[in-house]
Short mmCIF file of C-alpha atoms and ligand atoms in Angstrom, two decimals:
data_model
loop_
_atom_site.label_atom_id
_atom_site.label_comp_id
_atom_site.label_asym_id
_atom_site.label_seq_id
_atom_site.Cartn_x
_atom_site.Cartn_y
_atom_site.Cartn_z
CA MET Q 1 -200.22 -84.48 40.93
CA GLU Q 2 -198.39 -84.56 44.26
CA LYS Q 3 -194.85 -85.91 43.97
CA GLN Q 4 -193.49 -88.06 46.79
CA HIS Q 5 -189.96 -86.96 47.57
CA TYR Q 6 -187.31 -89.15 49.19
CA THR Q 7 -187.43 -88.76 52.96
CA GLY Q 8 -184.57 -90.95 54.18
CA LEU Q 9 -183.80 -94.56 54.75
CA ILE Q 10 -186.05 -95.22 57.74
CA ASP Q 11 -189.08 -94.27 55.66
CA ARG Q 12 -187.83 -96.35 52.76
CA TYR Q 13 -186.82 -99.47 54.71
CA ARG Q 14 -188.82 -99.18 57.92
CA ASP Q 15 -190.23 -102.71 57.63
CA PHE Q 16 -186.70 -104.09 57.59
CA LEU Q 17 -185.37 -101.97 60.44
CA PRO Q 18 -185.97 -102.26 64.19
CA ILE Q 19 -188.14 -99.12 64.14
CA ALA Q 20 -191.85 -99.27 65.01
CA PRO Q 21 -194.37 -98.08 62.40
CA ASP Q 22 -195.37 -94.98 64.37
CA THR Q 23 -191.94 -93.89 65.59
CA PRO Q 24 -190.99 -90.53 64.06
CA ALA Q 25 -187.68 -90.78 62.19
CA ILE Q 26 -184.82 -88.47 63.07
CA THR Q 27 -183.56 -87.97 59.55
CA LEU Q 28 -181.60 -85.75 57.20
CA CYS Q 29 -182.73 -87.73 54.14
CA GLU Q 30 -179.63 -89.92 54.24
CA GLY Q 31 -179.08 -92.89 51.92
CA ASP Q 32 -180.11 -93.29 48.26
CA THR Q 33 -176.49 -92.70 47.21
CA PRO Q 34 -175.32 -93.29 43.63
CA LEU Q 35 -173.58 -96.41 42.39
CA ILE Q 36 -171.11 -94.94 39.93
CA GLU Q 37 -169.46 -97.22 37.38
CA LEU Q 38 -165.75 -96.55 36.97
CA LYS Q 39 -164.86 -96.16 33.30
CA ARG Q 40 -161.29 -95.14 32.72
CA LEU Q 41 -159.38 -96.96 35.46
CA PRO Q 42 -160.65 -100.47 34.64
CA ARG Q 43 -159.80 -99.89 30.97
CA GLU Q 44 -156.28 -98.77 31.93
CA TRP Q 45 -155.81 -101.89 34.06
CA GLY Q 46 -156.86 -104.03 31.09
CA THR Q 47 -159.68 -105.72 32.95
CA ASP Q 48 -163.23 -106.37 31.90
CA CYS Q 49 -164.41 -106.44 35.52
CA ARG Q 50 -167.22 -104.01 36.16
CA ILE Q 51 -166.12 -101.81 39.07
CA LEU Q 52 -168.79 -99.67 40.71
CA ALA Q 53 -168.33 -97.12 43.45
CA LYS Q 54 -171.07 -96.81 46.04
CA PHE Q 55 -170.36 -93.15 46.76
CA GLU Q 56 -171.28 -92.66 50.42
CA GLY Q 57 -169.66 -89.23 50.40
CA LEU Q 58 -173.00 -87.97 49.13
CA ASN Q 59 -174.81 -88.53 52.41
CA PRO Q 60 -175.92 -85.39 54.32
CA THR Q 61 -172.77 -85.17 56.45
CA GLY Q 62 -170.56 -86.66 53.77
CA SER Q 63 -170.11 -90.25 54.97
CA PHE Q 64 -171.86 -93.60 55.41
CA LYS Q 65 -172.15 -92.91 59.13
CA ASP Q 66 -175.45 -91.11 58.54
CA ARG Q 67 -177.14 -94.41 57.71
CA GLY Q 68 -176.36 -95.85 61.10
CA MET Q 69 -176.88 -92.57 62.91
CA THR Q 70 -180.46 -92.05 61.74
CA VAL Q 71 -181.42 -95.42 63.24
CA ALA Q 72 -179.34 -95.09 66.42
CA VAL Q 73 -180.53 -91.56 67.18
CA THR Q 74 -184.14 -92.34 66.33
CA ARG Q 75 -184.03 -95.17 68.87
CA ALA Q 76 -182.17 -93.09 71.47
CA SER Q 77 -184.71 -90.33 71.11
CA GLU Q 78 -187.62 -92.74 71.40
CA GLU Q 79 -186.08 -94.21 74.54
CA GLY Q 80 -185.93 -90.70 76.03
CA SER Q 81 -182.16 -90.18 75.99
CA ARG Q 82 -181.13 -86.56 76.48
CA ALA Q 83 -177.63 -87.04 75.16
CA ILE Q 84 -175.48 -89.16 72.88
CA ILE Q 85 -171.77 -89.83 72.98
CA CYS Q 86 -169.16 -91.35 70.68
CA ALA Q 87 -165.44 -91.74 70.15
CA SER Q 88 -164.47 -90.87 66.63
CA THR Q 89 -161.76 -90.48 64.03
CA GLY Q 90 -163.99 -87.70 62.68
CA ASN Q 91 -166.90 -88.91 60.59
CA THR Q 92 -168.93 -90.47 63.38
CA SER Q 93 -168.58 -87.26 65.39
CA ALA Q 94 -169.75 -85.14 62.43
CA SER Q 95 -172.74 -87.37 61.89
CA ALA Q 96 -173.62 -87.73 65.59
CA ALA Q 97 -173.45 -83.95 66.02
CA ALA Q 98 -175.82 -83.34 63.10
CA TYR Q 99 -178.38 -85.96 64.11
CA ALA Q 100 -178.28 -84.90 67.78
CA THR Q 101 -179.12 -81.40 66.59
CA ARG Q 102 -182.05 -82.79 64.60
CA ALA Q 103 -183.27 -84.64 67.70
CA GLY Q 104 -182.72 -81.73 70.10
CA MET Q 105 -180.16 -83.74 72.10
CA GLU Q 106 -176.77 -82.99 73.57
CA CYS Q 107 -173.84 -84.56 71.77
CA PHE Q 108 -170.42 -85.39 73.25
CA VAL Q 109 -167.58 -86.50 71.01
CA LEU Q 110 -164.14 -87.81 71.97
CA ILE Q 111 -161.58 -87.21 69.28
CA PRO Q 112 -157.86 -87.96 69.06
CA GLU Q 113 -155.73 -84.84 69.24
CA GLY Q 114 -154.11 -83.92 65.91
CA ASN Q 115 -155.59 -86.76 63.90
CA VAL Q 116 -159.00 -85.59 62.71
CA ALA Q 117 -159.42 -84.04 59.27
CA LEU Q 118 -160.32 -80.34 59.38
CA GLY Q 119 -163.65 -80.68 57.56
CA LYS Q 120 -164.90 -83.23 60.07
CA LEU Q 121 -163.86 -81.08 63.00
CA ALA Q 122 -165.64 -78.12 61.40
CA GLN Q 123 -168.82 -80.16 61.18
CA ALA Q 124 -168.77 -81.22 64.84
CA ILE Q 125 -168.09 -77.63 65.90
CA MET Q 126 -170.74 -76.09 63.65
CA HIS Q 127 -173.41 -78.58 64.73
CA GLY Q 128 -172.71 -77.61 68.33
CA ALA Q 129 -171.27 -80.81 69.75
CA THR Q 130 -169.24 -80.70 72.94
CA ILE Q 131 -165.81 -81.76 71.78
CA LEU Q 132 -163.47 -83.61 74.14
CA GLN Q 133 -160.09 -83.72 72.43
CA ILE Q 134 -158.01 -86.41 74.10
CA LYS Q 135 -154.25 -86.90 74.28
CA GLY Q 136 -154.69 -90.40 72.96
CA ASN Q 137 -155.97 -92.25 69.93
CA PHE Q 138 -159.39 -93.53 68.84
CA ASP Q 139 -158.96 -96.75 70.80
CA ASP Q 140 -158.39 -94.79 74.04
CA GLY Q 141 -161.53 -92.77 73.27
CA MET Q 142 -163.57 -95.90 72.63
CA ARG Q 143 -162.50 -97.40 75.98
CA LEU Q 144 -163.54 -94.20 77.77
CA VAL Q 145 -166.88 -94.06 75.99
CA ARG Q 146 -167.68 -97.61 77.07
CA GLU Q 147 -166.81 -96.73 80.65
CA VAL Q 148 -168.71 -93.45 80.77
CA GLY Q 149 -171.77 -95.14 79.19
CA GLU Q 150 -172.00 -97.26 82.35
CA GLU Q 151 -172.04 -94.27 84.67
CA MET Q 152 -173.69 -91.34 82.90
CA PRO Q 153 -177.10 -90.91 81.20
CA VAL Q 154 -175.70 -90.88 77.65
CA ALA Q 155 -176.50 -93.21 74.75
CA ILE Q 156 -173.43 -94.59 72.96
CA VAL Q 157 -173.73 -94.16 69.18
CA ASN Q 158 -170.51 -95.89 68.09
CA SER Q 159 -171.04 -99.03 66.04
CA ILE Q 160 -171.07 -101.15 69.20
CA ASN Q 161 -174.63 -99.83 69.25
CA PRO Q 162 -176.37 -102.53 67.13
CA TYR Q 163 -178.81 -100.02 65.64
CA ARG Q 164 -175.88 -98.43 63.80
CA LEU Q 165 -175.23 -101.68 61.94
CA GLN Q 166 -178.91 -102.04 61.18
CA GLY Q 167 -178.91 -98.67 59.42
CA GLN Q 168 -175.65 -99.34 57.58
CA LYS Q 169 -176.90 -102.67 56.19
CA THR Q 170 -178.99 -100.59 53.78
CA ILE Q 171 -175.84 -100.11 51.65
CA ALA Q 172 -176.31 -103.77 50.67
CA TYR Q 173 -180.04 -103.20 50.06
CA GLU Q 174 -179.39 -100.26 47.74
CA THR Q 175 -176.59 -102.08 45.91
CA VAL Q 176 -178.84 -105.04 45.19
CA GLY Q 177 -181.65 -102.66 44.25
CA ALA Q 178 -179.40 -100.95 41.70
CA LEU Q 179 -177.75 -104.06 40.22
CA GLY Q 180 -180.72 -106.40 40.43
CA ASP Q 181 -178.40 -108.90 42.08
CA ALA Q 182 -175.58 -109.07 44.62
CA PRO Q 183 -172.16 -108.20 43.15
CA ASP Q 184 -169.48 -110.90 43.02
CA TYR Q 185 -167.21 -108.92 45.33
CA HIS Q 186 -167.95 -106.11 47.76
CA CYS Q 187 -164.79 -104.32 48.85
CA LEU Q 188 -164.44 -101.68 51.53
CA PRO Q 189 -162.09 -100.07 54.03
CA VAL Q 190 -162.00 -101.60 57.50
CA GLY Q 191 -161.32 -99.57 60.63
CA ASN Q 192 -163.53 -100.29 63.61
CA ALA Q 193 -165.05 -103.05 61.40
CA GLY Q 194 -168.71 -102.17 61.93
CA ASN Q 195 -169.36 -101.39 58.29
CA ILE Q 196 -168.14 -104.68 56.81
CA SER Q 197 -170.29 -106.45 59.42
CA ALA Q 198 -173.31 -104.32 58.51
CA HIS Q 199 -172.85 -105.01 54.79
CA TRP Q 200 -172.82 -108.73 55.57
CA ILE Q 201 -176.02 -108.49 57.62
CA GLY Q 202 -177.76 -106.79 54.69
CA TYR Q 203 -176.57 -109.22 52.03
CA SER Q 204 -177.41 -112.24 54.18
CA GLU Q 205 -180.94 -110.98 54.78
CA LEU Q 206 -181.54 -110.40 51.06
CA ALA Q 207 -180.29 -113.89 50.24
CA GLY Q 208 -182.51 -115.40 52.92
CA LEU Q 209 -179.39 -116.95 54.46
CA GLU Q 210 -178.30 -117.30 58.03
CA SER Q 211 -175.29 -115.32 59.14
CA SER Q 212 -173.66 -115.43 62.55
CA VAL Q 213 -173.35 -111.64 62.42
CA THR Q 214 -177.11 -111.19 61.94
CA GLU Q 215 -177.89 -113.68 64.69
CA THR Q 216 -175.55 -112.20 67.23
CA CYS Q 217 -176.53 -108.67 66.36
CA GLU Q 218 -180.26 -109.37 66.49
CA SER Q 219 -180.02 -111.16 69.78
CA SER Q 220 -178.71 -107.92 71.26
CA LEU Q 221 -181.64 -105.91 69.86
CA ALA Q 222 -184.66 -105.90 72.12
CA SER Q 223 -187.94 -106.79 70.35
CA CYS Q 224 -186.50 -107.01 66.87
CA SER Q 225 -188.07 -109.45 64.50
CA ILE Q 226 -187.31 -108.62 60.90
CA ASP Q 227 -188.58 -110.67 58.04
CA VAL Q 228 -186.89 -109.58 54.80
CA PRO Q 229 -188.25 -111.26 51.66
CA LYS Q 230 -185.58 -113.20 49.80
CA GLN Q 231 -184.42 -111.23 46.75
CA VAL Q 232 -181.17 -112.78 45.53
CA ASP Q 233 -179.57 -116.19 45.33
CA LYS Q 234 -176.07 -115.27 46.30
CA ARG Q 235 -174.01 -113.13 48.61
CA PRO Q 236 -170.80 -111.37 47.56
CA VAL Q 237 -167.31 -112.24 48.68
CA MET Q 238 -166.48 -109.57 51.26
CA VAL Q 239 -163.03 -108.03 50.99
CA GLY Q 240 -161.72 -105.67 53.69
CA TYR Q 241 -158.74 -103.43 53.10
CA GLN Q 242 -156.72 -101.73 55.80
CA ALA Q 243 -153.90 -99.20 55.91
CA SER Q 244 -150.56 -100.98 56.50
CA GLY Q 245 -149.78 -99.04 59.67
CA SER Q 246 -153.23 -99.84 61.14
CA ALA Q 247 -153.91 -103.38 60.02
CA PRO Q 248 -154.91 -105.54 63.01
CA PHE Q 249 -156.82 -107.96 60.73
CA LEU Q 250 -153.62 -108.61 58.80
CA ARG Q 251 -151.54 -109.00 61.94
CA GLY Q 252 -154.14 -111.31 63.50
CA GLU Q 253 -154.11 -109.24 66.69
CA TRP Q 254 -154.77 -105.73 67.91
CA VAL Q 255 -152.23 -103.06 67.01
CA GLU Q 256 -151.15 -100.82 69.88
CA LYS Q 257 -149.89 -97.76 68.01
CA PRO Q 258 -151.84 -97.53 64.75
CA GLU Q 259 -150.51 -95.00 62.23
CA THR Q 260 -151.76 -93.94 58.82
CA ARG Q 261 -152.36 -90.81 56.84
CA ALA Q 262 -155.89 -92.20 56.26
CA THR Q 263 -156.90 -90.97 59.73
CA ALA Q 264 -160.49 -92.25 59.44
CA ILE Q 265 -159.19 -95.82 59.76
CA ARG Q 266 -156.36 -95.18 62.21
CA ILE Q 267 -157.68 -97.83 64.57
CA GLY Q 268 -155.82 -100.62 66.33
CA HIS Q 269 -158.60 -102.21 68.46
CA PRO Q 270 -161.56 -102.81 66.12
CA GLN Q 271 -164.73 -103.16 68.20
CA SER Q 272 -166.46 -105.42 65.67
CA TRP Q 273 -163.45 -107.79 65.54
CA ASP Q 274 -165.50 -111.00 65.86
CA TYR Q 275 -168.25 -109.87 63.45
CA ALA Q 276 -165.72 -108.97 60.76
CA TRP Q 277 -164.04 -112.38 61.05
CA MET Q 278 -167.47 -114.01 60.73
CA ALA Q 279 -168.16 -112.05 57.52
CA HIS Q 280 -164.71 -112.98 56.26
CA ARG Q 281 -165.23 -116.67 56.97
CA GLU Q 282 -168.84 -116.97 55.81
CA SER Q 283 -168.29 -115.03 52.56
CA GLY Q 284 -165.02 -116.75 51.68
CA GLY Q 285 -163.40 -113.32 51.64
CA TRP Q 286 -160.07 -111.88 52.69
CA PHE Q 287 -158.34 -108.91 54.30
CA ASP Q 288 -155.44 -107.09 52.73
CA GLU Q 289 -153.47 -103.95 53.34
CA CYS Q 290 -152.25 -100.96 51.31
CA THR Q 291 -149.49 -98.48 52.09
CA ASP Q 292 -150.33 -94.80 52.61
CA GLU Q 293 -148.62 -94.11 49.29
CA GLU Q 294 -150.91 -96.53 47.45
CA ILE Q 295 -153.94 -95.08 49.22
CA LEU Q 296 -153.16 -91.45 48.41
CA ASP Q 297 -152.21 -92.31 44.85
CA MET Q 298 -155.57 -94.03 44.30
CA GLN Q 299 -157.43 -91.13 45.91
CA ARG Q 300 -155.81 -88.85 43.36
CA GLN Q 301 -156.54 -91.21 40.47
CA LEU Q 302 -160.21 -91.51 41.39
CA ALA Q 303 -160.49 -87.72 41.56
CA SER Q 304 -158.49 -86.90 38.42
CA ARG Q 305 -159.49 -89.78 36.17
CA GLU Q 306 -162.99 -90.69 37.30
CA GLY Q 307 -164.30 -87.39 38.73
CA VAL Q 308 -164.99 -88.97 42.11
CA PHE Q 309 -163.39 -87.23 45.10
CA CYS Q 310 -163.40 -89.49 48.13
CA GLU Q 311 -161.36 -89.26 51.30
CA PRO Q 312 -158.08 -91.18 51.71
CA ALA Q 313 -159.58 -93.99 53.84
CA SER Q 314 -162.22 -94.64 51.17
CA ALA Q 315 -159.63 -94.97 48.40
CA VAL Q 316 -158.02 -97.97 50.07
CA SER Q 317 -160.84 -100.11 48.71
CA VAL Q 318 -160.05 -99.31 45.09
CA ALA Q 319 -156.28 -99.44 45.68
CA GLY Q 320 -156.71 -102.97 47.01
CA VAL Q 321 -159.06 -103.96 44.18
CA MET Q 322 -156.55 -102.82 41.58
CA ARG Q 323 -153.90 -105.07 43.09
CA ASP Q 324 -156.26 -108.04 43.44
CA ILE Q 325 -157.48 -107.69 39.86
CA ARG Q 326 -153.91 -107.50 38.56
CA SER Q 327 -152.89 -110.60 40.50
CA GLY Q 328 -155.96 -112.49 39.29
CA LYS Q 329 -157.33 -112.96 42.81
CA ILE Q 330 -160.44 -111.16 41.55
CA GLU Q 331 -161.21 -112.90 38.26
CA ASN Q 332 -161.79 -111.12 34.98
CA GLY Q 333 -165.45 -110.45 34.29
CA SER Q 334 -166.41 -110.04 37.95
CA VAL Q 335 -168.84 -107.40 39.19
CA VAL Q 336 -167.02 -105.54 41.95
CA VAL Q 337 -168.58 -102.90 44.21
CA CYS Q 338 -166.34 -100.64 46.30
CA THR Q 339 -167.87 -98.59 49.10
CA LEU Q 340 -166.33 -95.10 48.94
CA THR Q 341 -167.12 -94.30 52.55
CA GLY Q 342 -166.55 -90.54 52.77
CA HIS Q 343 -166.20 -87.36 50.74
CA GLY Q 344 -162.82 -85.93 49.77
CA LEU Q 345 -163.86 -82.43 50.82
CA LYS Q 346 -163.60 -83.53 54.43
CA ASP Q 347 -159.84 -83.56 54.29
CA PRO Q 348 -158.48 -80.60 52.30
CA SER Q 349 -154.99 -81.20 53.72
CA VAL Q 350 -154.31 -83.61 50.83
CA VAL Q 351 -153.52 -80.56 48.69
CA GLU Q 352 -151.57 -78.58 51.28
CA ASP Q 353 -148.32 -79.12 49.37
CA VAL Q 354 -149.76 -77.63 46.20
CA LYS Q 355 -148.67 -74.00 45.88
CA LEU Q 356 -150.72 -71.87 43.51
CA GLU Q 357 -148.97 -69.05 41.70
CA SER Q 358 -150.82 -65.82 40.98
CA VAL Q 359 -150.51 -64.06 37.63
CA GLU Q 360 -151.36 -60.55 36.45
CA PRO Q 361 -155.01 -60.47 35.23
CA THR Q 362 -154.24 -60.03 31.53
CA LEU Q 363 -155.82 -61.83 28.60
CA ALA Q 364 -152.35 -62.73 27.29
CA ASN Q 365 -151.45 -64.56 30.49
CA ILE Q 366 -154.65 -66.61 30.45
CA LYS Q 367 -154.27 -67.42 26.73
CA ASP Q 368 -150.66 -68.50 27.26
CA VAL Q 369 -151.65 -71.08 29.84
CA ILE Q 370 -154.59 -72.46 27.86
CA GLY Q 371 -152.47 -72.49 24.68
CA SER Q 372 -149.63 -74.43 26.22
CA LYS Q 373 -152.02 -76.92 27.87
CA LEU Q 374 -153.97 -77.55 24.65
CA GLY Q 375 -150.98 -77.19 22.29
CA VAL Q 376 -152.67 -74.47 20.24
N1 F0G N 1 -164.10 -94.97 55.94
C1 F0G N 1 -164.34 -93.84 56.59
C2 F0G N 1 -164.38 -92.58 55.81
C3 F0G N 1 -164.56 -93.83 57.99
O1 F0G N 1 -164.80 -92.71 58.61
C4 F0G N 1 -164.50 -95.08 58.67
C5 F0G N 1 -164.70 -95.12 60.12
C6 F0G N 1 -164.25 -96.23 57.94
C7 F0G N 1 -164.05 -96.13 56.59
C8 F0G N 1 -164.17 -97.57 58.58
O2 F0G N 1 -165.44 -98.06 58.91
O3 F0G N 1 -165.04 -98.38 61.30
O4 F0G N 1 -167.00 -99.37 60.20
O5 F0G N 1 -164.73 -100.25 59.75
N2 F0G N 1 -164.75 -94.11 60.85
C9 F0G N 1 -165.08 -94.10 62.29
C10 F0G N 1 -165.28 -92.69 62.79
C11 F0G N 1 -164.23 -94.94 63.12
O6 F0G N 1 -165.10 -92.43 63.97
O7 F0G N 1 -165.67 -91.82 62.00
P1 F0G N 1 -165.57 -99.09 60.11
#
């Protein structure tokens, strides 16, 4: 019997995406990522909340960006664009470069000098993107991309492109598919704020409820009429966590010189500012911030105690959840989903301080180490 293999999220969710039935998908089989239940950390915190990690690091280029990129690049290709462009803290550029290659398009990426993790840079280089490293930050790059989009024949694939959010809303679809319901809380890192907005679009559609984000986003999509059958009765509370040095949602205004070791979310001028506030208001959620120390500590705990290696920016979601569970803001017994947005392998610099010592290759040396570790 012929087995149907998974061919990506456009094929799976085409009826719920602004993609015509006969449009060929530009895909790398993104999506369908695991929802991994955390076991040891919740027990250590003494909570009976169920905490599940939607591990987006297992997408083809190692982050959730692939979900948005397959839709944005499929549309750009259909519309006859020869080239795409984005500003990026790294992951968007890696994803754009890969999907442009799939589509046979040119890809231009603007990245902030000195603040992109090595793995992400390697991806953009290997996929053949033209890299414009700027003496500025992500926000400067974003401003330039908006300007150049007006003057040159390039399609912008940052999340100001509404097709990106349409693709990323499938995180909510898959979460509901796996749980059979919406979680009580959905927690995630917030940088440019497209992803929290996209999650909210997805959850609102599945609950058959109006959301200002969906309305505004759909009104900017030409010929998009999507009728998603109602599947759940509730939407989650949306919680967005930021790094303390880059926390415009906590300050209530844009931050001019964002700083954080979690470079993926080193953003001071979030483009989806209004959408994220809508999701915050309509879901009854909140924003909070974690220090770089808390973020890196949680990244290490997830890797060493749960076996899940995510990048620093992703870990902010679980660092924030730990605090909110301990304070009782998230009640005992809740079902909490955290989006772990990117893979830890992207940023090997987190272990640069670890110095490995070499030993002579003798059996005695190896037995010594194992013996002392195991106490035998
Ligand atoms: N986590 C990771 C790993 C990211 O790469 C990003 C954004 C976010 C979280 C925040 O998502 O912007 O939708 O609020 N990275 C973008 C980039 C900005 O260029 O790769 P957001």
